[in-house]
PDB file of C-alpha atoms in Angstrom:
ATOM      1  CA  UNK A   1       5.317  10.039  13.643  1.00  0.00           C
ATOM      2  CA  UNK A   2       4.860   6.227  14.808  1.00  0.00           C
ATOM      3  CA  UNK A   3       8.103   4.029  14.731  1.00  0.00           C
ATOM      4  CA  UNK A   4       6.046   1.349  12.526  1.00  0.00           C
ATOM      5  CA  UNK A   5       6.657  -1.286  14.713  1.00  0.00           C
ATOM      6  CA  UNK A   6       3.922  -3.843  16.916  1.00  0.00           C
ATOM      7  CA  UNK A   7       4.199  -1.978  19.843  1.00  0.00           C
ATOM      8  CA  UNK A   8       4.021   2.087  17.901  1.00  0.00           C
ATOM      9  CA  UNK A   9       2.591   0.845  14.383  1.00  0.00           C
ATOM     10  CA  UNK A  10       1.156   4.353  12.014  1.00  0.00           C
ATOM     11  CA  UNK A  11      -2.501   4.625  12.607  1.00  0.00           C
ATOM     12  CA  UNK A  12      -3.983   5.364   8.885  1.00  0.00           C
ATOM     13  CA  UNK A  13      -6.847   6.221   7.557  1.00  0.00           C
ATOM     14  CA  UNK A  14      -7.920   5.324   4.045  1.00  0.00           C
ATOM     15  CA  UNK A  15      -8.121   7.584   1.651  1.00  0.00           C
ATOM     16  CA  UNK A  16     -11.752   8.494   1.486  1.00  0.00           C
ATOM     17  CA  UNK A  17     -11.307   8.672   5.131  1.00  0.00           C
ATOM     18  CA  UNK A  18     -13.971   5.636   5.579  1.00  0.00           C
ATOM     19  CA  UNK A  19     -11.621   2.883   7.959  1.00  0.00           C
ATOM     20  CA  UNK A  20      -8.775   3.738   9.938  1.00  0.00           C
ATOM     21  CA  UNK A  21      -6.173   0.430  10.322  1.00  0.00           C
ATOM     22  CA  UNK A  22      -2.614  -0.070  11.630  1.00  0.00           C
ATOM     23  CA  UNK A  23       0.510  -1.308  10.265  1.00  0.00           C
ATOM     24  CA  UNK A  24       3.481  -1.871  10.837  1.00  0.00           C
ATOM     25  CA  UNK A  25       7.231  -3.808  10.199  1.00  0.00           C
ATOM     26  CA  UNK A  26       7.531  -7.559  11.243  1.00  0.00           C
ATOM     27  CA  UNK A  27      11.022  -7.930  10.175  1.00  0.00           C
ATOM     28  CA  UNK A  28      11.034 -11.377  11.736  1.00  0.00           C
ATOM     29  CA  UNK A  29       8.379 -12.719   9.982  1.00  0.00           C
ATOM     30  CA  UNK A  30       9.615 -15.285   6.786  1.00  0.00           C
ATOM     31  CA  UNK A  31       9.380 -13.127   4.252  1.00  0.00           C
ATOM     32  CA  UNK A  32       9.917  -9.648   6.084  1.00  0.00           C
ATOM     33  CA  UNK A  33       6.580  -8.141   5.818  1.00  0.00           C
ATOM     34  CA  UNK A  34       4.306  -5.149   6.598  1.00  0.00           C
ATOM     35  CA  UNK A  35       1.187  -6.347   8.746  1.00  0.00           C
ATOM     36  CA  UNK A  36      -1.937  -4.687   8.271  1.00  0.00           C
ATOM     37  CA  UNK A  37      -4.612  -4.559  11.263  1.00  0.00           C
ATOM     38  CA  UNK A  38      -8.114  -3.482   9.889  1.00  0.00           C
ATOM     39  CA  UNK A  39     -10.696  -4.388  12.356  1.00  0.00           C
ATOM     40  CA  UNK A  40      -9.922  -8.102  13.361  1.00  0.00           C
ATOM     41  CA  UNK A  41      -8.917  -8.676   9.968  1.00  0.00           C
ATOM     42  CA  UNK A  42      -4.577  -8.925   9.623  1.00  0.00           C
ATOM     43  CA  UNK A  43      -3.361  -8.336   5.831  1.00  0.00           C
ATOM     44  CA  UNK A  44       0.449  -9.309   4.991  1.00  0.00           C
ATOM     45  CA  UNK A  45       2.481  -7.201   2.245  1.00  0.00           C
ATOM     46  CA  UNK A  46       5.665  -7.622   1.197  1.00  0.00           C
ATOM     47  CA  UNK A  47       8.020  -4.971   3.129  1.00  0.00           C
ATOM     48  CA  UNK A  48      10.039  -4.081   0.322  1.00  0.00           C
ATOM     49  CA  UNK A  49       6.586  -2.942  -1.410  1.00  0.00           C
ATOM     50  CA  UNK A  50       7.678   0.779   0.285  1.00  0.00           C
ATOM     51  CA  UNK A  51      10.610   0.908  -1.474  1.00  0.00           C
ATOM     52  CA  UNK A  52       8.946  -0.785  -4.870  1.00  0.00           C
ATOM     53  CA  UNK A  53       6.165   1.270  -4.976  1.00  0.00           C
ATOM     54  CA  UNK A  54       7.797   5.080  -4.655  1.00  0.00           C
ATOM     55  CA  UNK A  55       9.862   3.912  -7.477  1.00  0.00           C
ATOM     56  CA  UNK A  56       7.131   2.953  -9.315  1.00  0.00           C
ATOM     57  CA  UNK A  57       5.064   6.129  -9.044  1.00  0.00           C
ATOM     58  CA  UNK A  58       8.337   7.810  -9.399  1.00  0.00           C
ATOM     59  CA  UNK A  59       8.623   6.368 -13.027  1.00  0.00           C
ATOM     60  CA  UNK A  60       4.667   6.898 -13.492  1.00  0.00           C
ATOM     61  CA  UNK A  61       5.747  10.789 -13.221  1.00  0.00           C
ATOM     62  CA  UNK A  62       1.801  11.985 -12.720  1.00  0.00           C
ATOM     63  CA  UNK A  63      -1.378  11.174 -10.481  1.00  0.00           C
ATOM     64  CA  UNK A  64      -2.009   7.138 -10.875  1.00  0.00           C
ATOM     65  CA  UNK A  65      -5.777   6.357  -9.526  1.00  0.00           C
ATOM     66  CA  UNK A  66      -5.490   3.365  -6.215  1.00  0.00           C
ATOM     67  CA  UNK A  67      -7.946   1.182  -7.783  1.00  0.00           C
ATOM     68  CA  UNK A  68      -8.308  -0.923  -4.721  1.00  0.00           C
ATOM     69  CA  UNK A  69      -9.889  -4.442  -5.116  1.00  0.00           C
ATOM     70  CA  UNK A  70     -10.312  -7.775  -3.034  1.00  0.00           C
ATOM     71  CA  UNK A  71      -8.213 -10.586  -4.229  1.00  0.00           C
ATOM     72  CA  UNK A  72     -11.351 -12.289  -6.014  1.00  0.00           C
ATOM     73  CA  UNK A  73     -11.839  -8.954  -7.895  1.00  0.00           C
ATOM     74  CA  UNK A  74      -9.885  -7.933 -11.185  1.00  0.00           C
ATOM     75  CA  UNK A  75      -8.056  -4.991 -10.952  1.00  0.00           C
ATOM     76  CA  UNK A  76      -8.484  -1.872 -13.297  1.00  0.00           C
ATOM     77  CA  UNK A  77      -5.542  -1.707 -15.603  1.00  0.00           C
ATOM     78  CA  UNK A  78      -3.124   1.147 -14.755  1.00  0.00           C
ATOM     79  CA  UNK A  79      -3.913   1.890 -11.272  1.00  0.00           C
ATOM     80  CA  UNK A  80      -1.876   0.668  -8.156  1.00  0.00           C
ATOM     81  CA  UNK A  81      -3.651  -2.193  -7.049  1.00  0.00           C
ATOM     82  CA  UNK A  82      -2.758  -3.616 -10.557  1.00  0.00           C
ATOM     83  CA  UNK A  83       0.534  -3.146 -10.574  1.00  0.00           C
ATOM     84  CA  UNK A  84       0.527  -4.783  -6.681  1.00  0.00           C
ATOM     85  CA  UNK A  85      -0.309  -7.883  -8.337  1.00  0.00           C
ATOM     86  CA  UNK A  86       1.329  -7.707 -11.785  1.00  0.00           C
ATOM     87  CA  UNK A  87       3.578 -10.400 -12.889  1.00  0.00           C
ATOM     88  CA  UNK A  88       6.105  -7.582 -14.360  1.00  0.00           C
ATOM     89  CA  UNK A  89       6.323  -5.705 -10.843  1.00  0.00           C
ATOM     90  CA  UNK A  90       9.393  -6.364  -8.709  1.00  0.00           C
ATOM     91  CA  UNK A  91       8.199  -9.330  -6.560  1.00  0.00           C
ATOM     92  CA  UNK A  92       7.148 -11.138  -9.794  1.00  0.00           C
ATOM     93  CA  UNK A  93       2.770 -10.670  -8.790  1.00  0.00           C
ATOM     94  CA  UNK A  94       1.196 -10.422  -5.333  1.00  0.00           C
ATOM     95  CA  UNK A  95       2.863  -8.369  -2.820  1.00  0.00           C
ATOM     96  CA  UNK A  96      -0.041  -9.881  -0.543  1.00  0.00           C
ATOM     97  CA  UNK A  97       1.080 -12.299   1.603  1.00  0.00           C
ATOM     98  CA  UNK A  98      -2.044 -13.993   2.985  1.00  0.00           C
ATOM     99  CA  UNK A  99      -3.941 -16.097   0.437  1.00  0.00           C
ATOM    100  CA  UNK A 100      -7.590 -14.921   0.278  1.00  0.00           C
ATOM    101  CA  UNK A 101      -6.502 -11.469   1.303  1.00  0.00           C
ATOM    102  CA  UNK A 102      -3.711 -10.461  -0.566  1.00  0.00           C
ATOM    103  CA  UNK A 103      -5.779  -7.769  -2.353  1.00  0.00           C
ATOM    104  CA  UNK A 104      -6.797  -4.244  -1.117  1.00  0.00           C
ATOM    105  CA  UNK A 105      -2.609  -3.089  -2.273  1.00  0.00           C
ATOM    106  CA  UNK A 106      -3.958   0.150  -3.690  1.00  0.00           C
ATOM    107  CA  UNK A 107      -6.250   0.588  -0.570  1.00  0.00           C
ATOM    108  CA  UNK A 108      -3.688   0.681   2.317  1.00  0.00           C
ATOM    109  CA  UNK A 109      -0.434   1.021   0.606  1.00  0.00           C
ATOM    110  CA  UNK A 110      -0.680   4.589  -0.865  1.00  0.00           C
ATOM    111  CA  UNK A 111      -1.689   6.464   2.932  1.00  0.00           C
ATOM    112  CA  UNK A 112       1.251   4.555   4.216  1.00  0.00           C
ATOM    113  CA  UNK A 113       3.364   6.455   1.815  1.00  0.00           C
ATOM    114  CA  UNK A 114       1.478   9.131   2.441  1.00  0.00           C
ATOM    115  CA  UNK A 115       2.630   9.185   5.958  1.00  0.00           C
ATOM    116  CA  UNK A 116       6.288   8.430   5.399  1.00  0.00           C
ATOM    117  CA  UNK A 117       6.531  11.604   3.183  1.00  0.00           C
ATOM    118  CA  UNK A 118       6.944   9.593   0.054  1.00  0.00           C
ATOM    119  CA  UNK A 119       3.727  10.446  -2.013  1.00  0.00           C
ATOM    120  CA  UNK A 120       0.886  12.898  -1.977  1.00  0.00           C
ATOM    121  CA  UNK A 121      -2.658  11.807  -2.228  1.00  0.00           C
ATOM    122  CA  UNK A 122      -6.020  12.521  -2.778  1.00  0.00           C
ATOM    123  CA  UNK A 123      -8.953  12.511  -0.486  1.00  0.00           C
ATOM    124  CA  UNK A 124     -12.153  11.896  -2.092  1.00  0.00           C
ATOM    125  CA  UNK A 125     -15.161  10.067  -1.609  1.00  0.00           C
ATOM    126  CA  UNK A 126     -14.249   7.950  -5.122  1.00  0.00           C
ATOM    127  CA  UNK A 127     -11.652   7.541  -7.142  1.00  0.00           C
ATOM    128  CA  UNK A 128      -8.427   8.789  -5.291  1.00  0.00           C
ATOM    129  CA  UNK A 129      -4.981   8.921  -6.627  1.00  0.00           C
ATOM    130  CA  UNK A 130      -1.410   9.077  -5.491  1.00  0.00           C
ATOM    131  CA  UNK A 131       1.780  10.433  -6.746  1.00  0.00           C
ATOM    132  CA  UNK A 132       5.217  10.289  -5.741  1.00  0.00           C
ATOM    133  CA  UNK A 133       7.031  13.833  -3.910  1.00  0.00           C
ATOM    134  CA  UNK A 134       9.766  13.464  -6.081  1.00  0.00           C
ATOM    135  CA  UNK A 135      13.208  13.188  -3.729  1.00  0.00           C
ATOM    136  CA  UNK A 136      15.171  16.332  -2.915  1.00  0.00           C
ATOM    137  CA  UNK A 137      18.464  16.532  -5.671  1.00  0.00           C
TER     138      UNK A 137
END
């Protein structure tokens, strides 16, 4: 597995399988955050959204569809992307960083758990979910 930093970020691929990206830790940056390379377009998250989401799905207890959705779009109600940008989640609403792209939450977030061995997730051409692997007692 990649270290998740610039120089050995985790090489994902969506869910559907339809874009591969890169991200990775910038624990310099102001706020720490998790950069997101898709094409020659760079997405910032929050990097305690790791952490924030497993315990979410964790509480969600069940499959929870991605729902993934540019900033300009709404997001469907119960699905990942809207909780990324819900005023009630830990950050307060956007865990985007970069105005203008601080949606997509529910399209790159979930594989990255994936990866880390914090969720399991669907890979379909529509409509994917994720769920938490719940942590060893």
């Amino acid at each position: 597995m990649a270290g998740g930093t610039k120089d050995d970020p985790w090489i994902r691929t969506t869910a559907p399988g339809s874009a591969q990206y890169t991200m990775y830790q910038d624990d310099a940056a102001n706020p720490p955050a998790l950069v997101c390379q898709v094409g020659s377009t760079t997405l910032r998250y929050h990097i305690q959204a790791i952490d924030d989401l497993y315990e979410w799905l964790q509480a969600q207890g069940d499959w929870v569809p991605l729902g993934a959705a540019d900033e300009s779009k709404d997001a469907a109600a119960g699905t990942v992307e809207a909780w990324g940008r819900a005023p009630e989640n830990p950050v307060s609403g956007w865990y985007g960083l970069r105005k203008g792209y601080r949606g997509r939450f529910g399209m790159y977030l979930p594989p990255l758990l994936e990866e880390l061995g914090l969720a399991e997730l669907t890979h379909e051409k529509r409509n994917n979910q994720v769920r938490a692997i719940p942590t060893p007692q």
